[in-house]
Amino acid sequence: MTTSHDVDALVDQVRQQVSDLHAELVRYQLVIWTGGNVSGRVRLGGDPAEDLFVIKPSGVSYDDLTPGSMILCTLDGAVVPGSAGSERSPSSDTAAHAYVYRNMPEVGGVVHTHSTYACAWAARGEAIPCVLTGMADEFGGEVPVGPFAVIGDDSIGRGIVETLRGHRSRAVLMANHGPFTIGKDARDAVKAAVMVEDVARSVHIARQLGEPVPIPQDKVDSLFDRYQNVYGQAPQGTMTDPSAS
Amino acid sequence: MTTSHDVDALVDQVRQQVSDLHAELVRYQLVIWTGGNVSGRVRLGGDPAEDLFVIKPSGVSYDDLTPGSMILCTLDGAVVPGSAGSERSPSSDTAAHAYVYRNMPEVGGVVHTHSTYACAWAARGEAIPCVLTGMADEFGGEVPVGPFAVIGDDSIGRGIVETLRGHRSRAVLMANHGPFTIGKDARDAVKAAVMVEDVARSVHIARQLGEPVPIPQDKVDSLFDRYQNVYGQAPQGTMTDPSAS
Amino acid sequence: MTTSHDVDALVDQVRQQVSDLHAELVRYQLVIWTGGNVSGRVRLGGDPAEDLFVIKPSGVSYDDLTPGSMILCTLDGAVVPGSAGSERSPSSDTAAHAYVYRNMPEVGGVVHTHSTYACAWAARGEAIPCVLTGMADEFGGEVPVGPFAVIGDDSIGRGIVETLRGHRSRAVLMANHGPFTIGKDARDAVKAAVMVEDVARSVHIARQLGEPVPIPQDKVDSLFDRYQNVYGQAPQGTMTDPSAS
Amino acid sequence: MTTSHDVDALVDQVRQQVSDLHAELVRYQLVIWTGGNVSGRVRLGGDPAEDLFVIKPSGVSYDDLTPGSMILCTLDGAVVPGSAGSERSPSSDTAAHAYVYRNMPEVGGVVHTHSTYACAWAARGEAIPCVLTGMADEFGGEVPVGPFAVIGDDSIGRGIVETLRGHRSRAVLMANHGPFTIGKDARDAVKAAVMVEDVARSVHIARQLGEPVPIPQDKVDSLFDRYQNVYGQAPQGTMTDPSAS
């Protein structure tokens, strides 16, 4: 059982992580002005539907973000009353993040940006084909396009979940909008946001002067498998999707 | 009634803001060398025609800008004699800024840059089509092209006003020249300058590999409406154009 | 008459300026590794053929440049024996800089880079057409291409001088090589290097999606005239070419 | 004969150099997140087959790299037990680096990145043609493409060696993967990684608007010869390939 003291410490830890990770969006030039947002799930250890998440406030400059200004929400997207930062509005994309957390309990982090090259593929409604081994490693194949959806109800969140559930890719290009990425935690989702812009850019540039050579599917499969299980200092489990098992 | 002491404080506040905002042009790589300029209106509370504005000096390095080196002008574009910085010449685009302030009393800030992608659309004399939801949010549709005009009389200012009056967009691409943006204050105009380069770049890149999918007009309308009224920590009113009401 | 003490002070001043200006090449991303170079003429006040110039050492990292490591040369390109830094080799482009100083006494600074977009036009051997007012201001028309020439004799210097003598442009794109720029002093030549990359990039991007609209010649002329005589805090004289007068 | 004290000092020196050089990959934007790696040979002065090399750990942030976290390996790619950092896994590209060191004793450094423009040429399986004098200087002709190979055995290393042995270029674009570069030491290999991205970008951009003009082969030859023997503060020998002599 998690005590309220434990919960406070957990929330503070996720606040710090989510606040820090916004600096990575700036470093990799994925965002401008106050655009873009990172959130992280606070896993309370009970029913995942009762978890919380921490997200960026709306319309605040990246220079001014601090752990205390991050906003704590329940999985229905409501601000937790009386929590630090609760006098402010959360990101206008909060409902989409909340929908993902409610419907994909394995997801621990969500990121949204308007990064340039990913938006360009999204504006054409075109998936990014897998023509680089680094892309096979990271996304296990193409990066898919999600439906056109506008803010105001659950349609963005639903589009993300319907596209990514059971898919190897942790990134979706929402049509005419931009990329959303998920991960086992907020850092993993930020990595996916960084990598999706990188592959969007490299494959775009490759295509400008001719057709890239496709990678055979069995090679894509073995690259993805190896990367998920061997790369780095400790094995990284692929997010297993309970709804798919 | 505004006392001269109040006016001094107001002017100092706008000097600080305008000086600081030039750093945002550098941060977002919208300017090089001494190019580009930001100005901000000093609203004196009486007849808007008697307001003042603060603008960057001509040909001075961005590293050397300070609040005291900003130049205070009347709305006919003349330097206020004896004011701080008045020994220097104001930006060579001062007449265009002045024309906008005289003819659009709702405008509190004006920005001009030669940002790369916006200039590219301007060189072709082509409006940027609205194919991204972030562009619908920010500009409410396409970013229009203004007439070809050269420095030396009111033709640039007139071209800006004729294009933007009654238009949703706060940015105009002056033909063969570059973007001018307006806003309710200098910060809002700088945001428009940052965003117009961003959409100019994203839509350019989208178009390089095929035709972007248009966004239905009713969706553009609802996105623009929501963004103007809901986004951020406090409602942002759309600039209402008195001359259009 | 200039005393040797005066000469030392003058040389030190140009060493400082030339050393500092290399940081601008880095800031505007015109150079990588040890590529690129700036030089500045030391005007001794007598026969311009007996002036000296200061140039970057060969193959030294930009992080390690100091005024004392700049190399002092005579106008035949020889290192002044015993001067600070003389134990090192000057830039491998020294002969080209020297040729320009010998043959264009009005030139006070020379810059060479391999900046990306200018090199792209140079690789196609194509002049940059004047389709932006900022380009008319700065270069007074197109930026011309110079001949293909390889290092080892005076052919690069000669190609620069033959192309730029009597030309409005302070920049030449040496075929399959890259831009060389000149100016009334080293700072002016660096500005030209910054601006030529900027227009090379903007016009390239404009052309990617169609044909830019040309600017009428009389407008180009009046923009160039105004900019040379009015812009900035003090009138900037056009470099007058004695050989052309 | 090298004593174990000498070996420790040598290893420490290469650890420092390899650690520092990773910052150059970041500076020139050749890598993102934890991607990319530099290694340097530790020449023990005996049989080159018994040399060691130092390489980046796998999946560690560039911000956290220190000399002590670099990993010391034998030329069969095994971590030297008990050496500093040996509790961590070396880069997942270690086997490829080791293969190069085993088979090209003249190579003192190896670098791998996923730099954008080099990856774009690699995705199309297209060599970069030599159309700029700076490219002739650095690579002596085109930058070749290596075979498609996946991680897991010696096929990447073998592809690098088969492509670069006896070739002037120190860079190979491994098909659908990215660039590997070699050099006489780690710094030289990093320079090649920086330069290959630079020429990949410049030639790509040149080609976007038409065909670049080729450089005659005899000019390419004389440029390469001069650059290898004259440029910089001390003569840089071309790596001579013993297996080719």
PDB file of C-alpha atoms in Angstrom, chain A:
ATOM      1  CA  MET A   1       0.000   0.000   0.000  1.00  0.00           C
ATOM      2  CA  THR A   2       1.280   3.466  -0.859  1.00  0.00           C
ATOM      3  CA  THR A   3       1.151   6.041   1.945  1.00  0.00           C
ATOM      4  CA  SER A   4       0.425   9.695   1.242  1.00  0.00           C
ATOM      5  CA  HIS A   5       4.027  10.476   2.164  1.00  0.00           C
ATOM      6  CA  ASP A   6       5.244   8.050  -0.494  1.00  0.00           C
ATOM      7  CA  VAL A   7       2.854   9.604  -2.998  1.00  0.00           C
ATOM      8  CA  ASP A   8       4.255  13.074  -2.313  1.00  0.00           C
ATOM      9  CA  ALA A   9       7.798  11.834  -2.877  1.00  0.00           C
ATOM     10  CA  LEU A  10       6.779  10.061  -6.077  1.00  0.00           C
ATOM     11  CA  VAL A  11       4.963  13.121  -7.391  1.00  0.00           C
ATOM     12  CA  ASP A  12       7.971  15.310  -6.617  1.00  0.00           C
ATOM     13  CA  GLN A  13      10.235  12.920  -8.461  1.00  0.00           C
ATOM     14  CA  VAL A  14       8.041  12.933 -11.573  1.00  0.00           C
ATOM     15  CA  ARG A  15       7.682  16.745 -11.347  1.00  0.00           C
ATOM     16  CA  GLN A  16      11.466  17.063 -11.382  1.00  0.00           C
ATOM     17  CA  GLN A  17      11.860  14.628 -14.272  1.00  0.00           C
ATOM     18  CA  VAL A  18       9.107  16.169 -16.395  1.00  0.00           C
ATOM     19  CA  SER A  19      10.383  19.686 -15.729  1.00  0.00           C
ATOM     20  CA  ASP A  20      13.962  18.718 -16.675  1.00  0.00           C
ATOM     21  CA  LEU A  21      12.907  16.863 -19.793  1.00  0.00           C
ATOM     22  CA  HIS A  22      11.345  19.975 -21.292  1.00  0.00           C
ATOM     23  CA  ALA A  23      14.908  21.274 -21.648  1.00  0.00           C
ATOM     24  CA  GLU A  24      15.626  18.368 -24.010  1.00  0.00           C
ATOM     25  CA  LEU A  25      12.848  19.558 -26.330  1.00  0.00           C
ATOM     26  CA  VAL A  26      14.588  22.935 -26.460  1.00  0.00           C
ATOM     27  CA  ARG A  27      18.057  21.415 -26.867  1.00  0.00           C
ATOM     28  CA  TYR A  28      16.991  19.384 -29.878  1.00  0.00           C
ATOM     29  CA  GLN A  29      15.023  22.341 -31.300  1.00  0.00           C
ATOM     30  CA  LEU A  30      11.728  20.465 -31.320  1.00  0.00           C
ATOM     31  CA  VAL A  31       9.735  23.362 -29.892  1.00  0.00           C
ATOM     32  CA  ILE A  32       9.448  27.122 -30.136  1.00  0.00           C
ATOM     33  CA  TRP A  33       7.939  29.734 -27.890  1.00  0.00           C
ATOM     34  CA  THR A  34       5.585  27.903 -25.473  1.00  0.00           C
ATOM     35  CA  GLY A  35       4.638  25.067 -27.836  1.00  0.00           C
ATOM     36  CA  GLY A  36       5.051  21.371 -27.037  1.00  0.00           C
ATOM     37  CA  ASN A  37       4.613  19.435 -23.824  1.00  0.00           C
ATOM     38  CA  VAL A  38       5.883  16.464 -21.838  1.00  0.00           C
ATOM     39  CA  SER A  39       3.935  14.503 -19.257  1.00  0.00           C
ATOM     40  CA  GLY A  40       4.833  11.641 -16.938  1.00  0.00           C
ATOM     41  CA  ARG A  41       2.629   9.108 -15.197  1.00  0.00           C
ATOM     42  CA  VAL A  42       2.810   8.818 -11.416  1.00  0.00           C
ATOM     43  CA  ARG A  43       2.399   5.086 -10.818  1.00  0.00           C
ATOM     44  CA  LEU A  44       0.741   4.709  -7.447  1.00  0.00           C
ATOM     45  CA  GLY A  45       1.006   0.935  -7.422  1.00  0.00           C
ATOM     46  CA  GLY A  46      -2.704   0.237  -7.258  1.00  0.00           C
ATOM     47  CA  ASP A  47      -5.268   0.206 -10.053  1.00  0.00           C
ATOM     48  CA  PRO A  48      -3.546   1.984 -12.970  1.00  0.00           C
ATOM     49  CA  ALA A  49      -6.815   3.826 -13.625  1.00  0.00           C
ATOM     50  CA  GLU A  50      -6.208   5.660 -10.349  1.00  0.00           C
ATOM     51  CA  ASP A  51      -2.687   6.802 -11.273  1.00  0.00           C
ATOM     52  CA  LEU A  52      -1.930  10.511 -11.664  1.00  0.00           C
ATOM     53  CA  PHE A  53       0.186  12.376 -14.206  1.00  0.00           C
ATOM     54  CA  VAL A  54       2.276  15.530 -14.244  1.00  0.00           C
ATOM     55  CA  ILE A  55       2.177  17.899 -17.241  1.00  0.00           C
ATOM     56  CA  LYS A  56       3.459  21.315 -18.363  1.00  0.00           C
ATOM     57  CA  PRO A  57       1.312  24.382 -17.686  1.00  0.00           C
ATOM     58  CA  SER A  58      -0.289  26.083 -20.709  1.00  0.00           C
ATOM     59  CA  GLY A  59       1.382  29.006 -22.451  1.00  0.00           C
ATOM     60  CA  VAL A  60       4.361  29.319 -20.099  1.00  0.00           C
ATOM     61  CA  SER A  61       7.866  30.039 -21.422  1.00  0.00           C
ATOM     62  CA  TYR A  62      10.376  27.173 -21.372  1.00  0.00           C
ATOM     63  CA  ASP A  63      12.749  29.458 -19.434  1.00  0.00           C
ATOM     64  CA  ASP A  64      10.252  29.662 -16.579  1.00  0.00           C
ATOM     65  CA  LEU A  65       9.424  25.983 -16.087  1.00  0.00           C
ATOM     66  CA  THR A  66      10.211  24.534 -12.648  1.00  0.00           C
ATOM     67  CA  PRO A  67       9.164  21.308 -10.921  1.00  0.00           C
ATOM     68  CA  GLY A  68       6.702  23.325  -8.827  1.00  0.00           C
ATOM     69  CA  SER A  69       5.020  24.861 -11.846  1.00  0.00           C
ATOM     70  CA  MET A  70       4.249  21.470 -13.394  1.00  0.00           C
ATOM     71  CA  ILE A  71       0.605  20.527 -12.971  1.00  0.00           C
ATOM     72  CA  LEU A  72      -0.702  17.360 -11.327  1.00  0.00           C
ATOM     73  CA  CYS A  73      -3.745  15.785 -12.934  1.00  0.00           C
ATOM     74  CA  THR A  74      -5.955  12.754 -12.493  1.00  0.00           C
ATOM     75  CA  LEU A  75      -6.390  10.411 -15.445  1.00  0.00           C
ATOM     76  CA  ASP A  76      -9.624  12.128 -16.437  1.00  0.00           C
ATOM     77  CA  GLY A  77      -7.525  15.256 -17.091  1.00  0.00           C
ATOM     78  CA  ALA A  78      -8.687  17.274 -14.084  1.00  0.00           C
ATOM     79  CA  VAL A  79      -6.160  19.284 -12.045  1.00  0.00           C
ATOM     80  CA  VAL A  80      -5.692  17.866  -8.537  1.00  0.00           C
ATOM     81  CA  PRO A  81      -7.140  20.640  -6.329  1.00  0.00           C
ATOM     82  CA  GLY A  82      -4.655  22.293  -3.985  1.00  0.00           C
ATOM     83  CA  SER A  83      -1.588  20.689  -5.576  1.00  0.00           C
ATOM     84  CA  ALA A  84       1.420  22.850  -6.458  1.00  0.00           C
ATOM     85  CA  GLY A  85       0.778  24.829  -9.641  1.00  0.00           C
ATOM     86  CA  SER A  86      -2.945  24.095  -9.515  1.00  0.00           C
ATOM     87  CA  GLU A  87      -3.818  27.800  -9.800  1.00  0.00           C
ATOM     88  CA  ARG A  88      -2.677  27.607 -13.424  1.00  0.00           C
ATOM     89  CA  SER A  89      -4.199  25.838 -16.454  1.00  0.00           C
ATOM     90  CA  PRO A  90      -2.485  22.664 -17.636  1.00  0.00           C
ATOM     91  CA  SER A  91      -1.347  22.280 -21.257  1.00  0.00           C
ATOM     92  CA  SER A  92      -4.175  22.583 -23.754  1.00  0.00           C
ATOM     93  CA  ASP A  93      -3.248  19.035 -24.837  1.00  0.00           C
ATOM     94  CA  THR A  94      -3.972  17.616 -21.378  1.00  0.00           C
ATOM     95  CA  ALA A  95      -7.105  15.770 -22.474  1.00  0.00           C
ATOM     96  CA  ALA A  96      -5.135  13.890 -25.136  1.00  0.00           C
ATOM     97  CA  HIS A  97      -2.431  12.883 -22.648  1.00  0.00           C
ATOM     98  CA  ALA A  98      -5.075  11.779 -20.146  1.00  0.00           C
ATOM     99  CA  TYR A  99      -6.852   9.658 -22.742  1.00  0.00           C
ATOM    100  CA  VAL A 100      -3.604   7.852 -23.554  1.00  0.00           C
ATOM    101  CA  TYR A 101      -2.841   7.152 -19.871  1.00  0.00           C
ATOM    102  CA  ARG A 102      -6.393   5.887 -19.259  1.00  0.00           C
ATOM    103  CA  ASN A 103      -6.323   3.559 -22.243  1.00  0.00           C
ATOM    104  CA  MET A 104      -2.704   2.408 -22.327  1.00  0.00           C
ATOM    105  CA  PRO A 105      -1.733   1.501 -18.758  1.00  0.00           C
ATOM    106  CA  GLU A 106       1.754   0.456 -19.927  1.00  0.00           C
ATOM    107  CA  VAL A 107       2.498   4.032 -21.040  1.00  0.00           C
ATOM    108  CA  GLY A 108       4.498   6.069 -18.520  1.00  0.00           C
ATOM    109  CA  GLY A 109       5.182   9.191 -20.589  1.00  0.00           C
ATOM    110  CA  VAL A 110       3.653  11.194 -23.442  1.00  0.00           C
ATOM    111  CA  VAL A 111       5.220  13.971 -25.526  1.00  0.00           C
ATOM    112  CA  HIS A 112       3.787  16.314 -28.129  1.00  0.00           C
ATOM    113  CA  THR A 113       5.715  18.722 -30.332  1.00  0.00           C
ATOM    114  CA  HIS A 114       5.332  20.552 -33.625  1.00  0.00           C
ATOM    115  CA  SER A 115       8.832  19.560 -34.754  1.00  0.00           C
ATOM    116  CA  THR A 116       9.443  20.689 -38.318  1.00  0.00           C
ATOM    117  CA  TYR A 117      10.074  17.561 -40.391  1.00  0.00           C
ATOM    118  CA  ALA A 118       7.587  15.395 -38.532  1.00  0.00           C
ATOM    119  CA  CYS A 119       4.970  18.115 -39.148  1.00  0.00           C
ATOM    120  CA  ALA A 120       5.855  18.124 -42.837  1.00  0.00           C
ATOM    121  CA  TRP A 121       5.089  14.397 -43.172  1.00  0.00           C
ATOM    122  CA  ALA A 122       1.948  14.977 -41.077  1.00  0.00           C
ATOM    123  CA  ALA A 123       0.799  17.791 -43.381  1.00  0.00           C
ATOM    124  CA  ARG A 124       0.947  15.402 -46.340  1.00  0.00           C
ATOM    125  CA  GLY A 125      -0.621  12.613 -44.263  1.00  0.00           C
ATOM    126  CA  GLU A 126       2.258  10.336 -45.217  1.00  0.00           C
ATOM    127  CA  ALA A 127       3.909   7.666 -43.032  1.00  0.00           C
ATOM    128  CA  ILE A 128       7.726   7.749 -42.812  1.00  0.00           C
ATOM    129  CA  PRO A 129       9.092   4.614 -44.532  1.00  0.00           C
ATOM    130  CA  CYS A 130      11.776   2.587 -42.774  1.00  0.00           C
ATOM    131  CA  VAL A 131      14.921   3.017 -44.841  1.00  0.00           C
ATOM    132  CA  LEU A 132      17.563   3.453 -42.130  1.00  0.00           C
ATOM    133  CA  THR A 133      18.791   0.864 -39.665  1.00  0.00           C
ATOM    134  CA  GLY A 134      18.569   3.415 -36.823  1.00  0.00           C
ATOM    135  CA  MET A 135      14.880   3.777 -37.596  1.00  0.00           C
ATOM    136  CA  ALA A 136      14.408  -0.009 -37.560  1.00  0.00           C
ATOM    137  CA  ASP A 137      16.148  -0.061 -34.165  1.00  0.00           C
ATOM    138  CA  GLU A 138      14.010   2.648 -32.686  1.00  0.00           C
ATOM    139  CA  PHE A 139      10.604   2.268 -34.310  1.00  0.00           C
ATOM    140  CA  GLY A 140      10.655  -1.244 -35.739  1.00  0.00           C
ATOM    141  CA  GLY A 141       9.307  -0.112 -39.106  1.00  0.00           C
ATOM    142  CA  GLU A 142       7.447   2.881 -40.493  1.00  0.00           C
ATOM    143  CA  VAL A 143       6.180   5.722 -38.340  1.00  0.00           C
ATOM    144  CA  PRO A 144       2.415   5.756 -38.905  1.00  0.00           C
ATOM    145  CA  VAL A 145      -0.034   8.599 -39.517  1.00  0.00           C
ATOM    146  CA  GLY A 146      -3.008   9.108 -37.210  1.00  0.00           C
ATOM    147  CA  PRO A 147      -6.393  10.596 -38.128  1.00  0.00           C
ATOM    148  CA  PHE A 148      -7.176  14.302 -38.497  1.00  0.00           C
ATOM    149  CA  ALA A 149      -8.680  15.400 -35.200  1.00  0.00           C
ATOM    150  CA  VAL A 150      -9.217  18.738 -33.531  1.00  0.00           C
ATOM    151  CA  ILE A 151      -8.857  19.724 -29.948  1.00  0.00           C
ATOM    152  CA  GLY A 152     -11.966  19.959 -27.778  1.00  0.00           C
ATOM    153  CA  ASP A 153     -12.962  16.353 -27.137  1.00  0.00           C
ATOM    154  CA  ASP A 154     -11.287  12.917 -26.954  1.00  0.00           C
ATOM    155  CA  SER A 155     -10.691  12.609 -30.695  1.00  0.00           C
ATOM    156  CA  ILE A 156      -6.941  13.359 -30.546  1.00  0.00           C
ATOM    157  CA  GLY A 157      -6.349  10.925 -27.681  1.00  0.00           C
ATOM    158  CA  ARG A 158      -8.467   8.283 -29.373  1.00  0.00           C
ATOM    159  CA  GLY A 159      -6.541   8.740 -32.631  1.00  0.00           C
ATOM    160  CA  ILE A 160      -3.225   8.273 -30.830  1.00  0.00           C
ATOM    161  CA  VAL A 161      -4.354   5.139 -29.020  1.00  0.00           C
ATOM    162  CA  GLU A 162      -6.018   3.549 -32.051  1.00  0.00           C
ATOM    163  CA  THR A 163      -2.860   4.095 -34.094  1.00  0.00           C
ATOM    164  CA  LEU A 164      -0.239   3.046 -31.554  1.00  0.00           C
ATOM    165  CA  ARG A 165      -1.988   0.196 -29.732  1.00  0.00           C
ATOM    166  CA  GLY A 166      -0.241  -2.977 -30.802  1.00  0.00           C
ATOM    167  CA  HIS A 167       2.109  -1.019 -33.073  1.00  0.00           C
ATOM    168  CA  ARG A 168       5.892  -1.185 -32.680  1.00  0.00           C
ATOM    169  CA  SER A 169       6.251   2.552 -33.194  1.00  0.00           C
ATOM    170  CA  ARG A 170       6.178   4.796 -30.141  1.00  0.00           C
ATOM    171  CA  ALA A 171       5.466   7.788 -32.436  1.00  0.00           C
ATOM    172  CA  VAL A 172       2.389   8.769 -34.413  1.00  0.00           C
ATOM    173  CA  LEU A 173       2.110  11.675 -36.859  1.00  0.00           C
ATOM    174  CA  MET A 174      -1.336  13.128 -36.259  1.00  0.00           C
ATOM    175  CA  ALA A 175      -2.559  14.351 -39.674  1.00  0.00           C
ATOM    176  CA  ASN A 176      -2.097  18.107 -40.313  1.00  0.00           C
ATOM    177  CA  HIS A 177      -0.978  18.462 -36.735  1.00  0.00           C
ATOM    178  CA  GLY A 178       2.282  16.901 -35.577  1.00  0.00           C
ATOM    179  CA  PRO A 179       3.895  14.054 -33.661  1.00  0.00           C
ATOM    180  CA  PHE A 180       2.773  12.498 -30.390  1.00  0.00           C
ATOM    181  CA  THR A 181       5.089   9.960 -28.777  1.00  0.00           C
ATOM    182  CA  ILE A 182       4.726   7.517 -25.921  1.00  0.00           C
ATOM    183  CA  GLY A 183       7.221   5.627 -23.777  1.00  0.00           C
ATOM    184  CA  LYS A 184       7.635   3.470 -20.725  1.00  0.00           C
ATOM    185  CA  ASP A 185       8.417   6.687 -18.865  1.00  0.00           C
ATOM    186  CA  ALA A 186       8.662  10.382 -19.728  1.00  0.00           C
ATOM    187  CA  ARG A 187      12.327  10.092 -20.695  1.00  0.00           C
ATOM    188  CA  ASP A 188      11.589   7.270 -23.112  1.00  0.00           C
ATOM    189  CA  ALA A 189       8.790   9.316 -24.714  1.00  0.00           C
ATOM    190  CA  VAL A 190      11.137  12.306 -25.074  1.00  0.00           C
ATOM    191  CA  LYS A 191      13.711  10.057 -26.713  1.00  0.00           C
ATOM    192  CA  ALA A 192      11.039   8.942 -29.189  1.00  0.00           C
ATOM    193  CA  ALA A 193      10.187  12.605 -29.905  1.00  0.00           C
ATOM    194  CA  VAL A 194      13.853  13.371 -30.576  1.00  0.00           C
ATOM    195  CA  MET A 195      14.290  10.286 -32.759  1.00  0.00           C
ATOM    196  CA  VAL A 196      11.103  10.750 -34.776  1.00  0.00           C
ATOM    197  CA  GLU A 197      12.195  14.245 -35.829  1.00  0.00           C
ATOM    198  CA  ASP A 198      15.625  12.867 -36.690  1.00  0.00           C
ATOM    199  CA  VAL A 199      14.281  10.114 -38.933  1.00  0.00           C
ATOM    200  CA  ALA A 200      11.641  12.431 -40.407  1.00  0.00           C
ATOM    201  CA  ARG A 201      14.482  14.778 -41.413  1.00  0.00           C
ATOM    202  CA  SER A 202      16.928  12.145 -42.691  1.00  0.00           C
ATOM    203  CA  VAL A 203      14.341  10.268 -44.753  1.00  0.00           C
ATOM    204  CA  HIS A 204      12.941  13.545 -46.127  1.00  0.00           C
ATOM    205  CA  ILE A 205      16.414  14.576 -47.268  1.00  0.00           C
ATOM    206  CA  ALA A 206      17.118  11.125 -48.706  1.00  0.00           C
ATOM    207  CA  ARG A 207      13.891  11.304 -50.730  1.00  0.00           C
ATOM    208  CA  GLN A 208      14.657  14.755 -52.135  1.00  0.00           C
ATOM    209  CA  LEU A 209      17.187  13.334 -54.590  1.00  0.00           C
ATOM    210  CA  GLY A 210      15.668   9.955 -55.424  1.00  0.00           C
ATOM    211  CA  GLU A 211      14.134   6.876 -53.888  1.00  0.00           C
ATOM    212  CA  PRO A 212      15.806   5.388 -50.809  1.00  0.00           C
ATOM    213  CA  VAL A 213      16.476   1.658 -50.913  1.00  0.00           C
ATOM    214  CA  PRO A 214      14.002  -0.254 -48.673  1.00  0.00           C
ATOM    215  CA  ILE A 215      15.357  -2.503 -45.911  1.00  0.00           C
ATOM    216  CA  PRO A 216      14.120  -6.125 -46.152  1.00  0.00           C
ATOM    217  CA  GLN A 217      11.439  -6.847 -43.548  1.00  0.00           C
ATOM    218  CA  ASP A 218      13.379  -9.665 -41.855  1.00  0.00           C
ATOM    219  CA  LYS A 219      16.297  -7.316 -41.291  1.00  0.00           C
ATOM    220  CA  VAL A 220      13.970  -4.667 -39.846  1.00  0.00           C
ATOM    221  CA  ASP A 221      12.582  -7.328 -37.506  1.00  0.00           C
ATOM    222  CA  SER A 222      15.961  -8.518 -36.270  1.00  0.00           C
ATOM    223  CA  LEU A 223      17.285  -4.981 -35.800  1.00  0.00           C
ATOM    224  CA  PHE A 224      14.226  -4.007 -33.753  1.00  0.00           C
ATOM    225  CA  ASP A 225      14.425  -7.144 -31.665  1.00  0.00           C
ATOM    226  CA  ARG A 226      18.116  -6.715 -30.880  1.00  0.00           C
ATOM    227  CA  TYR A 227      17.765  -3.008 -30.013  1.00  0.00           C
ATOM    228  CA  GLN A 228      14.882  -3.569 -27.637  1.00  0.00           C
ATOM    229  CA  ASN A 229      16.697  -6.311 -25.797  1.00  0.00           C
ATOM    230  CA  VAL A 230      20.430  -5.656 -25.946  1.00  0.00           C
ATOM    231  CA  TYR A 231      21.269  -1.971 -26.454  1.00  0.00           C
ATOM    232  CA  GLY A 232      22.400   0.226 -23.586  1.00  0.00           C
ATOM    233  CA  GLN A 233      23.548  -0.530 -20.065  1.00  0.00           C
ATOM    234  CA  ALA A 234      20.485  -2.459 -18.893  1.00  0.00           C
ATOM    235  CA  PRO A 235      17.909  -4.398 -20.893  1.00  0.00           C
ATOM    236  CA  GLN A 236      15.014  -2.166 -21.964  1.00  0.00           C
ATOM    237  CA  GLY A 237      11.807  -4.122 -22.137  1.00  0.00           C
ATOM    238  CA  THR A 238       9.539  -3.379 -25.053  1.00  0.00           C
ATOM    239  CA  MET A 239       6.377  -1.904 -23.661  1.00  0.00           C
ATOM    240  CA  THR A 240       4.030  -4.830 -23.614  1.00  0.00           C
ATOM    241  CA  ASP A 241       0.508  -3.816 -24.405  1.00  0.00           C
ATOM    242  CA  PRO A 242      -1.869  -5.578 -21.951  1.00  0.00           C
ATOM    243  CA  SER A 243      -4.813  -4.880 -24.199  1.00  0.00           C
ATOM    244  CA  ALA A 244      -3.032  -6.815 -26.946  1.00  0.00           C
ATOM    245  CA  SER A 245      -1.983  -9.796 -24.840  1.00  0.00           C
TER     246      SER A 245
END
